[in-house]
């Protein structure tokens, strides 16, 4: 039973490590992982988190494990990584994580004009805030740094386990 | 065999469980959700508010929603595809665990809406078959058993009471309430301390409120909130069966004989009882009756009148807000404004009815409260600038920090009658099924134009108060959108079996042992949240059932 659980967890967390194929037209341009792109784009979207010492990227692993988030929403998150990279390739001939900060902002400014782009950034921002301002038990909001930033006390009692 | 089988453990079912089991009868309660209590509730915003942990996923259990326009045309929405949820709280005690506990009694005129205000074109308004005076002793009982705190003040629409005041003193309030009272004084409005179903002191074997800052939408960890679980089910010996989704009632020769339920793993069970009480919340109650059709009852149970599911109502109105900003306040006022935890607890009922031109309209209630403390939601609300452009980076961080640390929002909620109409009802879908394979409920929605006119009238009064208090960014929204947590009707009670589903004791006209005690019985909803009335009526019906059972034993 324990082995089975471990394997299931591995498979679930593995979603972020699995390959995302970036296309340029009909050709394969590069292969990356969701985790690499998400880590960089989250910092581009809300650098305050890093400034407060909060790692928001790993929280996405929990998002993928939560049963109340639909399969379609999880798929959208993953597709957004692919589309963001393809937009980066189209604009600057490089995948998103390899661009300079200025060029990454140019990509974000461009994709937010598209329906999927605005929706994806909005969704990603929501998860950044969950990681920053949710209970520290979820792995973000390190030492309640997010709450302290906004002079927020949190509600009591706090949860004793992560809701999946 | 049980004496009583109750379907649903919320505010409608639990008073029956409490009264009948404490009277020595054998009672079982079937609850679709699981048990959470003071030890297991937490203020986990991600679980409770972001993931709606107390409601089922819509891809497993949904509704079909037909939204009617005044033209009679409608738009069909699949609940799973649109994300439109009408679930409230699947857990022991139901959504009463998650309520804010704003408790108002209905007024005497609410029981005779037709007689008091006349017919309204396009609305199926009727008088209730009982009066306020008949329900008053049970409103009083709720104050004592569930626990209502507050302070009775004299005002034009104060309903008659059999006691001078509430049994529990007012909860502590934030100092901003004094700004509100001053503004209302200047406007000649009567500020009312909002009664709450929350204990302000240790009583009834429960702990007092500890001002957690997270009340509405969250379970209470002290037991102060008067949920059906904390106040009733934990104080009686009724057997609670969780993970029990009742999908069918079998009836024969005028009696319900069996309830069938599924567990989440799809295993079917049955329960036999002498009396069945249905209280699954308005929409699901009608759905179950309609899904229980048989050769003997081809239109579903209790439906010889064809009225099951008809005249569904919600609470009409809407909400609004105003913001207090540090720039306009002294240091001392800023400190008062940001004090966490304490309640606002103020209401206005000056326009419970009002004259406009040559017509007297039934008005309603306005409750004022601080914006919910959910910090993730509040940060999310800052993501867009005033032109609707999505922000990110330092600009967004600065906006969030300024807004959340140097201002606070006072909100208001308007409650007025949702007039019952032909196009607002519950049915069952012929194609769509839930994860158990049972036809899902169809919700037909229609709001009467007068609902919005009255809501607008009330909202503008609330705006006057916010302006007088010095709030900025004042806005409101009154619409025909139904609040899913304020739903009633579908099984009207009445004395005529041809036009109502239930008799005056909430027993089905067609069946000798089936009662419905959630908000389904209400022909009109009054202009207040429903929970107090649901509790009171259920205690009233409990007395009837108790008397009948004792009589049958004596015979």
XYZ file of C-alpha atoms in Angstrom, chain A residues 44-48 51 59 63 66-71 105 108-109 112 117-118 121-123 125-127 129-131 133-135 137-138 147 149-163, chain B residues 36 38 41-48 50-59 210 212-214 221 340 373-376 378-380 383-384 388-394 396-398 400-402 404-405:
100
model
C 8.237 37.780 -13.656
C 4.593 38.185 -12.674
C 5.093 38.787 -8.978
C 8.695 39.315 -7.872
C 7.451 40.408 -4.445
C 11.606 39.338 -2.117
C 2.881 25.089 -4.825
C -2.519 22.401 -7.406
C -6.080 18.850 -5.671
C -9.161 16.885 -6.720
C -11.468 19.908 -6.751
C -9.480 21.483 -9.599
C -10.839 19.970 -12.787
C -8.754 18.018 -15.259
C 8.143 41.081 -20.213
C 3.917 38.653 -21.382
C 2.712 42.015 -22.701
C -1.984 39.061 -22.336
C -3.014 34.605 -22.396
C -5.046 36.876 -20.162
C -1.832 34.872 -16.444
C -4.912 35.610 -14.338
C -5.053 31.953 -13.272
C -1.601 34.961 -10.478
C -4.379 33.341 -8.468
C -2.100 30.398 -7.649
C -1.507 34.462 -4.256
C -2.641 31.112 -2.890
C 0.996 30.165 -2.314
C -1.198 34.152 1.272
C -2.607 30.697 1.946
C -1.769 28.860 5.129
C 1.075 24.394 5.673
C 0.794 24.432 1.865
C 0.566 37.705 5.900
C 3.549 41.928 4.414
C -0.166 42.793 4.481
C -0.465 43.037 8.279
C -2.837 40.082 8.245
C -3.196 37.824 11.250
C -4.721 34.740 9.630
C -7.675 32.866 11.025
C -7.577 30.439 13.918
C -7.455 27.533 14.185
C -5.124 26.990 11.304
C -5.371 23.789 9.262
C -3.381 20.787 10.368
C -3.207 19.146 6.969
C -3.027 20.114 3.333
C -6.354 19.844 1.494
C -16.928 17.965 10.517
C -15.321 22.021 16.248
C -12.975 22.907 11.253
C -10.180 25.311 10.405
C -9.829 28.698 8.728
C -8.145 27.267 5.653
C -9.021 29.708 2.888
C -7.601 27.478 0.166
C -9.756 24.495 1.175
C -12.939 26.278 2.233
C -10.966 28.503 -3.052
C -11.788 24.794 -3.430
C -15.287 24.772 -1.913
C -14.465 21.696 0.130
C -18.007 21.335 1.482
C -19.721 21.049 -1.901
C -19.450 18.307 -4.527
C -17.420 18.799 -7.723
C -19.724 19.976 -10.491
C -18.462 17.378 -12.927
C -13.860 33.992 19.952
C -11.917 34.517 14.728
C -12.240 37.014 11.907
C -13.551 34.186 9.699
C -14.435 26.106 16.001
C -9.757 42.730 13.177
C -11.315 38.823 5.540
C -10.319 36.167 2.971
C -6.893 37.538 2.088
C -6.341 35.584 -1.136
C -8.933 40.370 -1.533
C -5.541 40.280 -3.254
C -7.142 38.736 -6.345
C -5.433 42.309 -10.254
C -7.063 44.704 -12.691
C -9.892 46.662 -16.801
C -6.258 45.991 -17.689
C -4.566 43.018 -16.012
C -1.670 44.130 -13.828
C 1.408 42.269 -12.671
C 4.834 42.937 -11.196
C 5.750 45.717 -8.783
C 0.384 45.176 -8.719
C 2.282 44.554 -5.472
C 2.120 48.265 -4.632
C -2.322 45.360 -3.187
C -0.228 46.669 -0.321
C -1.824 50.105 -0.362
C -5.196 46.127 1.899
C -3.215 47.989 4.526
